CSV table of C-alpha atoms and ligand atoms in Angstrom, one decimal:
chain,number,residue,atom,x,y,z
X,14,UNK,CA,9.0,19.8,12.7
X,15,UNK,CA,10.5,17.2,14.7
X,16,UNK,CA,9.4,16.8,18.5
X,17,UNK,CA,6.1,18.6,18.1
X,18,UNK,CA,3.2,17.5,20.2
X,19,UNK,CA,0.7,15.1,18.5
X,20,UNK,CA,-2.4,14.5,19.2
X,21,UNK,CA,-3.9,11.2,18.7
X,22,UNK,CA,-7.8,10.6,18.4
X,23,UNK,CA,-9.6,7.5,18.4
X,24,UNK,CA,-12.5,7.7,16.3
X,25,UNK,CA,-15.6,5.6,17.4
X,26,UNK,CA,-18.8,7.6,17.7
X,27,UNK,CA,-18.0,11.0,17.6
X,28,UNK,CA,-16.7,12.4,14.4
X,29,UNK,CA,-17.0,16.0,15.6
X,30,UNK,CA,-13.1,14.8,16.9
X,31,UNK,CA,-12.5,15.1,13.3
X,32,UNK,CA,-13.2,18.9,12.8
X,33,UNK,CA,-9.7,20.1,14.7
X,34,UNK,CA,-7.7,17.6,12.3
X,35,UNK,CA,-9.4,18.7,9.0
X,36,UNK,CA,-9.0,22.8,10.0
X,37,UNK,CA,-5.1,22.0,10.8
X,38,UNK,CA,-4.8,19.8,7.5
X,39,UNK,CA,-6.3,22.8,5.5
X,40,UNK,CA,-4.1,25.5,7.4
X,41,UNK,CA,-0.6,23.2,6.2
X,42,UNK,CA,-0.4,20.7,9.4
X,43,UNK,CA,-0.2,17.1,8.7
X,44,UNK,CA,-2.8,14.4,9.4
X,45,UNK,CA,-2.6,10.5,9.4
X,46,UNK,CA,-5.5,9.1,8.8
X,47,UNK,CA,-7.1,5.4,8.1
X,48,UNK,CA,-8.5,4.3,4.5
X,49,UNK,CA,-9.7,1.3,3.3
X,50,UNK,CA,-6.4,0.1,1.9
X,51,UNK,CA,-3.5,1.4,4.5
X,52,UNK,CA,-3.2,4.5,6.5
X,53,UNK,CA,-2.2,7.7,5.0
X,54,UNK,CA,-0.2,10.8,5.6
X,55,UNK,CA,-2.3,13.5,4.6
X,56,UNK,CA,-1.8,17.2,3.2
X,57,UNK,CA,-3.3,20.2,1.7
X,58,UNK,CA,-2.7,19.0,-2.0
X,59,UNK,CA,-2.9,22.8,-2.9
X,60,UNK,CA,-0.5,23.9,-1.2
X,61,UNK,CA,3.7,23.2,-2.2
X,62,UNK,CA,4.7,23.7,1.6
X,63,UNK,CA,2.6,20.5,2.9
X,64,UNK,CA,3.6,18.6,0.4
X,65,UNK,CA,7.2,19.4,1.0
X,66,UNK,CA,6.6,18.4,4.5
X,67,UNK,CA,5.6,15.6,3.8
X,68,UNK,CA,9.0,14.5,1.8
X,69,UNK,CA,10.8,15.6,4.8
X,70,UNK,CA,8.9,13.5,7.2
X,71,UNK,CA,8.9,10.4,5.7
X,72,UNK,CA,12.3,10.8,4.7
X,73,UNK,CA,10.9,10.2,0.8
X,74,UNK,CA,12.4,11.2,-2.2
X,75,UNK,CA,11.0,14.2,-3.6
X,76,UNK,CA,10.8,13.0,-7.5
X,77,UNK,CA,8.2,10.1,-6.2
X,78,UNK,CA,4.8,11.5,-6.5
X,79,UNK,CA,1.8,11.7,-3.7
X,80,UNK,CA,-1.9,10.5,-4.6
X,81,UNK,CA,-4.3,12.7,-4.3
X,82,UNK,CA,-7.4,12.0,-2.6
X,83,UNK,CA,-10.6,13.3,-2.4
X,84,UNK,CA,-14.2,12.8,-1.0
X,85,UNK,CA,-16.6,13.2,-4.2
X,86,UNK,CA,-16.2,12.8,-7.9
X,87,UNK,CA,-17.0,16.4,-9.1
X,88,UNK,CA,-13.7,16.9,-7.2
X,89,UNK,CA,-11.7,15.2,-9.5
X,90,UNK,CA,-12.0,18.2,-12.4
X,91,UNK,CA,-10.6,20.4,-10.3
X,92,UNK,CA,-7.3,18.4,-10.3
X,93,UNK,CA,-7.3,16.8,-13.5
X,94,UNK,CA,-7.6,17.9,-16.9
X,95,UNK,CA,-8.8,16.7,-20.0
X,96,UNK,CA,-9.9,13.8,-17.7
X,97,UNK,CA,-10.8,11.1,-20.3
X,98,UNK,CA,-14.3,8.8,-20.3
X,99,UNK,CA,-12.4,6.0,-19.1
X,100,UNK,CA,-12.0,7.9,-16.1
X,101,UNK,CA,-15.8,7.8,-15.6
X,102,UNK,CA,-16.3,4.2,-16.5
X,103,UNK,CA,-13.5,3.0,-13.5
X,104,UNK,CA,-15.0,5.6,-11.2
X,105,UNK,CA,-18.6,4.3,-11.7
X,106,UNK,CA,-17.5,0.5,-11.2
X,107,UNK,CA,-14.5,0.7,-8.4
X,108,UNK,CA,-15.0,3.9,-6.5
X,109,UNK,CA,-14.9,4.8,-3.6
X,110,UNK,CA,-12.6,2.4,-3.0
X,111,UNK,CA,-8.8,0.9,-3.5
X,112,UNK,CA,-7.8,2.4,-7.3
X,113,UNK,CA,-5.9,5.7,-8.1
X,114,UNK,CA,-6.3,6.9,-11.5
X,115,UNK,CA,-3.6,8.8,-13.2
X,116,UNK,CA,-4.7,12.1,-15.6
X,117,UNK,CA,-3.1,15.1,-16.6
X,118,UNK,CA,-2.7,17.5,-14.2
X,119,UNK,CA,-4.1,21.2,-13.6
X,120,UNK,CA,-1.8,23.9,-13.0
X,121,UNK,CA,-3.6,23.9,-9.7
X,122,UNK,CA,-1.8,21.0,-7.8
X,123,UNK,CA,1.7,22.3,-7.3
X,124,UNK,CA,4.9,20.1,-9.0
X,125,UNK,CA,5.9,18.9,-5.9
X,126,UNK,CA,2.9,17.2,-4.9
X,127,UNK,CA,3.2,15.5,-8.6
X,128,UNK,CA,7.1,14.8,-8.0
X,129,UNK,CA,7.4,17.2,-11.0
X,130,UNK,CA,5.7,15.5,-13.4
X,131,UNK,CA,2.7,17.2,-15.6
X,132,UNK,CA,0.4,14.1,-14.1
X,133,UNK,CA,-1.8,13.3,-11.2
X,134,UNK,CA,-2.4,10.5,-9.6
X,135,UNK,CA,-6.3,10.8,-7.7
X,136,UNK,CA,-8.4,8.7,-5.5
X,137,UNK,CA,-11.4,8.6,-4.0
X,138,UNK,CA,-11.2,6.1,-1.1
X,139,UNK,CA,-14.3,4.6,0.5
X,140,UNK,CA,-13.2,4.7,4.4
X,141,UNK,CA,-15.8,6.5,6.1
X,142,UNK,CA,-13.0,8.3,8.6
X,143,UNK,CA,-10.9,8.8,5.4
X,144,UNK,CA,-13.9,10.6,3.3
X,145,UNK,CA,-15.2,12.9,6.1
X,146,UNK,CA,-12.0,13.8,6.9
X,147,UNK,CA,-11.1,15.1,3.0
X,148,UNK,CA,-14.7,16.6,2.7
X,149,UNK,CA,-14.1,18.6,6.4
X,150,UNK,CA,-10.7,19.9,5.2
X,151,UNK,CA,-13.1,21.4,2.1
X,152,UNK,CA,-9.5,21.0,0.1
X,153,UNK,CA,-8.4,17.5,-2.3
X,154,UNK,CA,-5.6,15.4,0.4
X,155,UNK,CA,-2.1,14.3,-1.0
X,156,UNK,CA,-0.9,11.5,0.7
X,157,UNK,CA,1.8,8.8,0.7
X,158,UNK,CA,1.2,5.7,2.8
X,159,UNK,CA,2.2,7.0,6.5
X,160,UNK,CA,5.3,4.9,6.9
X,161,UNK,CA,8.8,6.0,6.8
X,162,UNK,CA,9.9,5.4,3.4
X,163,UNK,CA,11.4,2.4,2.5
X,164,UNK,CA,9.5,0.8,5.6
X,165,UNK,CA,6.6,-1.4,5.7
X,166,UNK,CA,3.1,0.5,5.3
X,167,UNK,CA,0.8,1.2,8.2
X,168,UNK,CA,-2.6,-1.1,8.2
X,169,UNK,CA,-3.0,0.3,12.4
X,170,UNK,CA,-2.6,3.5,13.9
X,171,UNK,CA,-0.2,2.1,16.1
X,172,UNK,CA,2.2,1.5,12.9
X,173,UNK,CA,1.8,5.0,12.2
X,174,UNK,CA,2.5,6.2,15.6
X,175,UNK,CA,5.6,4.1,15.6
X,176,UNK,CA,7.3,5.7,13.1
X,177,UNK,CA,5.8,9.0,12.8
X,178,UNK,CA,5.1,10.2,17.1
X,179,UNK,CA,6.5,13.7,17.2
X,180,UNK,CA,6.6,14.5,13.7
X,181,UNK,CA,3.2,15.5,12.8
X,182,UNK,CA,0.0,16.9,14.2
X,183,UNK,CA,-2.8,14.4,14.5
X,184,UNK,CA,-2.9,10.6,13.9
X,185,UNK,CA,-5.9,9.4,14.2
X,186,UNK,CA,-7.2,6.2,15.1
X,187,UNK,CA,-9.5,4.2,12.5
X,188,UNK,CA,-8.5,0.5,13.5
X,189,UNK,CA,-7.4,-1.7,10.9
X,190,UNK,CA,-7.1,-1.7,7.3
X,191,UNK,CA,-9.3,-3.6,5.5
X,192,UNK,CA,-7.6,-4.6,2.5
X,193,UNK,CA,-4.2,-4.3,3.9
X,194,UNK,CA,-2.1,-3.2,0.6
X,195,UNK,CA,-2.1,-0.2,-1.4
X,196,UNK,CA,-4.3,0.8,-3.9
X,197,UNK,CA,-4.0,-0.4,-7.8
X,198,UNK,CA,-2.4,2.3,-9.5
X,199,UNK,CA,-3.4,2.4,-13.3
X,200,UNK,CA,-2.4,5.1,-15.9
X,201,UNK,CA,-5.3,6.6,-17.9
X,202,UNK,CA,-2.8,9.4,-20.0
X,203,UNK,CA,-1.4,7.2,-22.8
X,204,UNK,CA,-3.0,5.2,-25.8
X,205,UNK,CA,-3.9,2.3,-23.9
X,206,UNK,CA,-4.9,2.2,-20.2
X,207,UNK,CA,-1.5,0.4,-18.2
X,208,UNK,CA,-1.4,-0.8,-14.2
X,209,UNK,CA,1.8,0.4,-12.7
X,210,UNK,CA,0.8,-0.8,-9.1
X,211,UNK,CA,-0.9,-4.0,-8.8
X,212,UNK,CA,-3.8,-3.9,-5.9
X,213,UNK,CA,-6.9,-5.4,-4.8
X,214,UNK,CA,-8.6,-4.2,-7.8
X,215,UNK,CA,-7.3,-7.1,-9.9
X,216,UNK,CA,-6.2,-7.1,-13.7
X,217,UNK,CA,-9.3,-9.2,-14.8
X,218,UNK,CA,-11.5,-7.0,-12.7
X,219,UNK,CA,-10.3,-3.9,-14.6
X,220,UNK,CA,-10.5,-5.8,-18.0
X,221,UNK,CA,-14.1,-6.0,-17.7
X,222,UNK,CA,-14.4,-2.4,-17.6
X,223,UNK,CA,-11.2,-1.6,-19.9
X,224,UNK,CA,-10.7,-4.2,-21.9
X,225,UNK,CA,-7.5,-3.2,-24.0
X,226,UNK,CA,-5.5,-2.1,-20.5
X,227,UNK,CA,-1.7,-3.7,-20.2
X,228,UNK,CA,0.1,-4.5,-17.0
X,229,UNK,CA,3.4,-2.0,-16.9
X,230,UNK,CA,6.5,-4.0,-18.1
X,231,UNK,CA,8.1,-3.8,-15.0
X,232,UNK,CA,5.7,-6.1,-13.4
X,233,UNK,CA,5.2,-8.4,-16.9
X,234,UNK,CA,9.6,-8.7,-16.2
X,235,UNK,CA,8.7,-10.2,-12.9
X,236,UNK,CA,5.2,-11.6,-13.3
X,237,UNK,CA,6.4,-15.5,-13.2
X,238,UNK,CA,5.1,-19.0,-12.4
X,239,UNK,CA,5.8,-21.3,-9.6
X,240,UNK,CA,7.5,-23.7,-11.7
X,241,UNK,CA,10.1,-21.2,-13.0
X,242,UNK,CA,13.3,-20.2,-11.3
X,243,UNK,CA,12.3,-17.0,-9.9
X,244,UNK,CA,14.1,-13.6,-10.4
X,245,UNK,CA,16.4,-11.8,-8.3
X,246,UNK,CA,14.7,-7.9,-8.4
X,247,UNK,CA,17.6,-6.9,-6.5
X,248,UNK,CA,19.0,-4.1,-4.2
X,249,UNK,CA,17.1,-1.1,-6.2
X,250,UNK,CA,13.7,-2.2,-5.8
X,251,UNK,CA,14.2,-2.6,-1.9
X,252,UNK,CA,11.1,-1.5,-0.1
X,253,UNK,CA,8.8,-2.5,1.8
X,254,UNK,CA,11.8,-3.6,4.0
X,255,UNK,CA,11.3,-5.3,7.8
X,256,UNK,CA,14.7,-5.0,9.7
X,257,UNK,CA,14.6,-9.1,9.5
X,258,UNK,CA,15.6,-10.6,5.9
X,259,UNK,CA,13.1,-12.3,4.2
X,260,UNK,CA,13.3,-15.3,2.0
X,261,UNK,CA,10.5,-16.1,-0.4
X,262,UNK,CA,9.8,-19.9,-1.1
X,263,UNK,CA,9.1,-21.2,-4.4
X,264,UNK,CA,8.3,-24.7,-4.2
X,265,UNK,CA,5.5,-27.2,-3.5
X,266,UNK,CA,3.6,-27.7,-0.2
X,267,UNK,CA,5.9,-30.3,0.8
X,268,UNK,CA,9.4,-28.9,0.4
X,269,UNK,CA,8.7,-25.5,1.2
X,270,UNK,CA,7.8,-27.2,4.8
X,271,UNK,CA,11.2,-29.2,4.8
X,272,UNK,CA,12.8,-26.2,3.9
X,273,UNK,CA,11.1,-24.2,7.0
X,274,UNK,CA,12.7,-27.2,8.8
X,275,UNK,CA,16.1,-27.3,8.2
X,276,UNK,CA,15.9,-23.5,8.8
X,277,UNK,CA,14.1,-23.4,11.9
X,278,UNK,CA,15.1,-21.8,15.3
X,279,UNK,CA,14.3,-19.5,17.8
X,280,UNK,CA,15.4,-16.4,15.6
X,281,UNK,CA,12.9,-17.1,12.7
X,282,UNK,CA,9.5,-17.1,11.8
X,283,UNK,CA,7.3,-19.0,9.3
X,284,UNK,CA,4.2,-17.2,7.8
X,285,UNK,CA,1.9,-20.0,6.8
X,286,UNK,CA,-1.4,-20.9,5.2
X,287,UNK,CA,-3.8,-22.9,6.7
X,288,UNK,CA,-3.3,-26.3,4.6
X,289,UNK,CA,0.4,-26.0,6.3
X,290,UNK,CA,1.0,-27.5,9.2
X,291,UNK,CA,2.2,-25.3,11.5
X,292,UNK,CA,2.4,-27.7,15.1
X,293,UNK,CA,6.7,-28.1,15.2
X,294,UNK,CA,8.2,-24.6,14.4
X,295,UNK,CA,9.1,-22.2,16.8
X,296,UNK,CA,7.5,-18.7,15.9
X,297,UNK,CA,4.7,-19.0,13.1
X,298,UNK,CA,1.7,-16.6,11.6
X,299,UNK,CA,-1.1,-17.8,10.0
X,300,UNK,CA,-1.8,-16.4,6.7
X,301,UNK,CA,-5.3,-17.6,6.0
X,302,UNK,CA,-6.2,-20.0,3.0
X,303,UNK,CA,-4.5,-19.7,-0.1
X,304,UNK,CA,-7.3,-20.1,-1.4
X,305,UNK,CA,-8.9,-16.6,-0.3
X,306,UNK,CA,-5.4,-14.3,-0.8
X,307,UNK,CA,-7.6,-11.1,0.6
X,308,UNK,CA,-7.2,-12.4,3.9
X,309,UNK,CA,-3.1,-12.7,3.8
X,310,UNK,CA,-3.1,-9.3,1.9
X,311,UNK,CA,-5.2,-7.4,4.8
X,312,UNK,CA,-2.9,-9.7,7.2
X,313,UNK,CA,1.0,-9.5,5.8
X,314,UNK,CA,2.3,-6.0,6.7
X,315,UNK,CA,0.9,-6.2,10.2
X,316,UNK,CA,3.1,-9.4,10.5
X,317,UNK,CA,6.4,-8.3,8.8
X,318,UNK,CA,6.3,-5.0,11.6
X,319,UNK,CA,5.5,-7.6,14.1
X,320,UNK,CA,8.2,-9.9,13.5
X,321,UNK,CA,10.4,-6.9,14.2
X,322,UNK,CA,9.1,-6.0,17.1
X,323,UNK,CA,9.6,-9.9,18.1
X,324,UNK,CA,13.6,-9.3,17.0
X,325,UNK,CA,13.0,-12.1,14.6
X,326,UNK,CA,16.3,-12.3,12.5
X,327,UNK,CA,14.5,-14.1,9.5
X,328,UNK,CA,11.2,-14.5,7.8
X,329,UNK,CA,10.2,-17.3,5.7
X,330,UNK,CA,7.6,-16.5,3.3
X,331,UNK,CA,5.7,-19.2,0.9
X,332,UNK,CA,5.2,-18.1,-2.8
X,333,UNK,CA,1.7,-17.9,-4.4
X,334,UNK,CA,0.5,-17.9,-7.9
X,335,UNK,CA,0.9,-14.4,-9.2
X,336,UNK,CA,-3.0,-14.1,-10.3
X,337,UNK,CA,-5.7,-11.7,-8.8
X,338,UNK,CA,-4.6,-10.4,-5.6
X,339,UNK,CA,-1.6,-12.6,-5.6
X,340,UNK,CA,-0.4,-10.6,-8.1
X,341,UNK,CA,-0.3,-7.9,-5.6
X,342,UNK,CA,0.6,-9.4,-2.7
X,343,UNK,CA,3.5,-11.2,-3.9
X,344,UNK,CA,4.8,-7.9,-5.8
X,345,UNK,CA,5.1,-6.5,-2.3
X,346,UNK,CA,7.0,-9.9,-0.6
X,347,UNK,CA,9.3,-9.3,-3.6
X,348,UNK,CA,10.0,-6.3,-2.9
X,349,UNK,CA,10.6,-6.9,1.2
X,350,UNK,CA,13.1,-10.2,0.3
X,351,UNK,CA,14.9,-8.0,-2.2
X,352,UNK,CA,16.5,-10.9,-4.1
X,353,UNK,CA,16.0,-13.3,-1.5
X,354,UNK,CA,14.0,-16.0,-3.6
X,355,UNK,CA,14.6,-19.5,-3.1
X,356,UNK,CA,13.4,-22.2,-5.9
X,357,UNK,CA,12.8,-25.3,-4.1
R,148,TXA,O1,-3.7,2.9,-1.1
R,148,TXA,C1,-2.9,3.9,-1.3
R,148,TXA,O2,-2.8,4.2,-2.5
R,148,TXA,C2,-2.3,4.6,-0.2
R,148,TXA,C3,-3.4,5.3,0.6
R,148,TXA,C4,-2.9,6.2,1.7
R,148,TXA,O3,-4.3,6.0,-0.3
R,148,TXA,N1,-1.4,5.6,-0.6
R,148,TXA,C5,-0.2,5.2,-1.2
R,148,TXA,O4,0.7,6.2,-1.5
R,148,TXA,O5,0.2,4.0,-1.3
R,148,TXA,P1,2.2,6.0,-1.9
R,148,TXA,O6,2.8,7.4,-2.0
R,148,TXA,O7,2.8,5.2,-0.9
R,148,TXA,O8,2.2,5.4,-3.3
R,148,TXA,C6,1.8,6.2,-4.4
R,148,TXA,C7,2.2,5.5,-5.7
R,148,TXA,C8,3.7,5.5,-5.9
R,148,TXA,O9,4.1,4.3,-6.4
R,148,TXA,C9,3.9,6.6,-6.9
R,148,TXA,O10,5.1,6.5,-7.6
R,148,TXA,C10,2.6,6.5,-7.7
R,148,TXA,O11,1.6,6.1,-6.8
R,148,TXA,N2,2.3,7.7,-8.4
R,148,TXA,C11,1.7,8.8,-7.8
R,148,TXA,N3,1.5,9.8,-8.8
R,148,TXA,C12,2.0,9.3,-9.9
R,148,TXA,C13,2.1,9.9,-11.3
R,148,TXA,N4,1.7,11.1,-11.5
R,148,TXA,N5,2.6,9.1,-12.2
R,148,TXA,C14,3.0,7.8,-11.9
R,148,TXA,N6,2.9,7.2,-10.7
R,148,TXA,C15,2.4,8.0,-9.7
R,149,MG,MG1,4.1,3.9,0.2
């Protein structure tokens, strides 16, 4: 697999540039491709081999499962079975768009595109590149975020083509992701309706439409506010990882900045919001307002890659309120300071 030729194609008018991708996707190659949330590394979800390639490429393990994608709803009962009503309800208010539902699998999707398990995780993203792309290749598309794993996830094609140049067939070029982090994972298979990945489908927006659904303990553990001493997740949930360290603030407006201070030099950078004056430290990105978290969502993982390109040692992060999308957002920074959280 390694060093073959791959072809990348910038989408912009013509999407007959699609139709070589979507024949080598169905035949077992591998295709990234943009979606709405971040770019993916895409597969025949029917067949074991591409999925298998798709491990080996990103260097993931093979016990965590791919999402599988597809273009139109009907799709979705040739993957799933028993699919319950709920299904229907979160398909007719959030999709297209940034949620994967997981049902029981068919016997269909091979176990190694479901990391073994007798589940499926589907989605039906609303990129236009991302939706012609699946309904070309005529088959449903497993695929993992097109990042090497353990790395931060691609929101541009060039992201994709640094880590993944010579490894697969086609990248293609979408520009950038809109909302920026993965999609809300929720689990439709047990009594009650539970998120396991928080995303830009928020907890109260899914409460309208399920209103007995439970955030996964794993996030409840760390759900926290910005009063409380924050908790270390530690070494196992590293991910999402820059080569810089990062160390997440927790603090008010004021001693987060004297913090950034003291730390300051030529080796770090600050990621700011706009109320935070940014004029005296050396490297800084602007995150948006904290008032509108979307913004630093679709911004964050562009700027943790960036700061490595810069060779920036350190990365100082501010904290948000862990509500809507700052649920989702800071579940990620967690991840990337792995322990790294500093109460102020
Ligand atoms: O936005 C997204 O979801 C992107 C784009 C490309 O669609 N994809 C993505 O895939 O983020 P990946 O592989 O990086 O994350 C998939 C997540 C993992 O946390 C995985 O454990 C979970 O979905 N998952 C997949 N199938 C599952 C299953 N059957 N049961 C529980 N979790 C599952
Ligand atoms: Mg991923």
């Amino acid at each position: 697999m390694i060093g073959i030729n791959t072809e990348i194609i910038r989408i912009e008018d013509n999407d007959n540039l699609l139709k070589p991708a979507a024949d080598c996707l169905r035949n077992g190659g591998l295709v990234a491709f943009p979606t709405e949330t971040v770019y993916g590394l895409g597969g025949n979800a029917l067949l074991a081999q591409s999925a298998e390639k798709i491990y080996r490429v990103k260097g993931r393990p093979s016990d965590n499962p791919l999402i599988v994608h597809i273009s139109a709803l009907d799709e979705a009962e040739k993957i799933g079975e028993r699919i319950p009503d709920s299904f229907y309800r979160m398909a007719e208010a959030f999709w297209p768009g940034p949620l994967t539902m997981i049902v029981r699998r068919k016997a269909e999707i091979p176990y190694s595109v479901t990391g073994g398990l007798d589940t499926v995780a589907i989605r039906m993203p609303s990129h236009p590149i991302a939706r012609k792309l699946i309904a070309l290749a005529g088959c449903p598309v497993a695929a993992p975020s097109a990042n090497l794993s353990g790395g931060v996830s691609p929101t541009l094609a060039k992201h994709v083509i640094q880590d993944l140049n010579g490894k697969i067939e086609y990248i293609i070029d979408g520009g950038s992701a809109q909302y920026g982090l993965e999609s809300t994972v929720i689990s439709l298979t047990g009594d009650k309706p539970v998120i396991l990945r928080p995303g830009s489908i928020t907890y109260s927006m899914i409460l309208e439409i399920l209103p007995d659904t439970l955030l996964h303990e794993s996030l409840i553990g760390t759900v926290q506010d910005l009063e409380e001493k924050p908790s270390s997740p530690g070494m196992k949930y590293k991910h999402y990882s820059p080569k810089a360290e990062v160390f997440l603030l927790y603090g008010t407006d004021e001693k987060i900045r004297s913090y950034m201070k003291e730390h300051d030099s030529e080796n770090c950078c600050m990621f700011l919001y706009e109320k935070q004056e940014k004029s005296d430290f050396c490297h800084t990105y602007n995150l948006g307002s904290d008032k509108d978290l979307s913004q630093s969502a679709s911004r964050i993982f562009a700027y943790l890659r960036d700061a490595d390109e810069k060779g920036y040692q350190r990365i100082y992060i501010p904290a948000v309120p862990e509500k809507g999308v700052g649920l989702a957002l800071m579940n990620r920074l967690k991840k990337s300071a792995a322990g790294n959280s500093i109460k102020l």
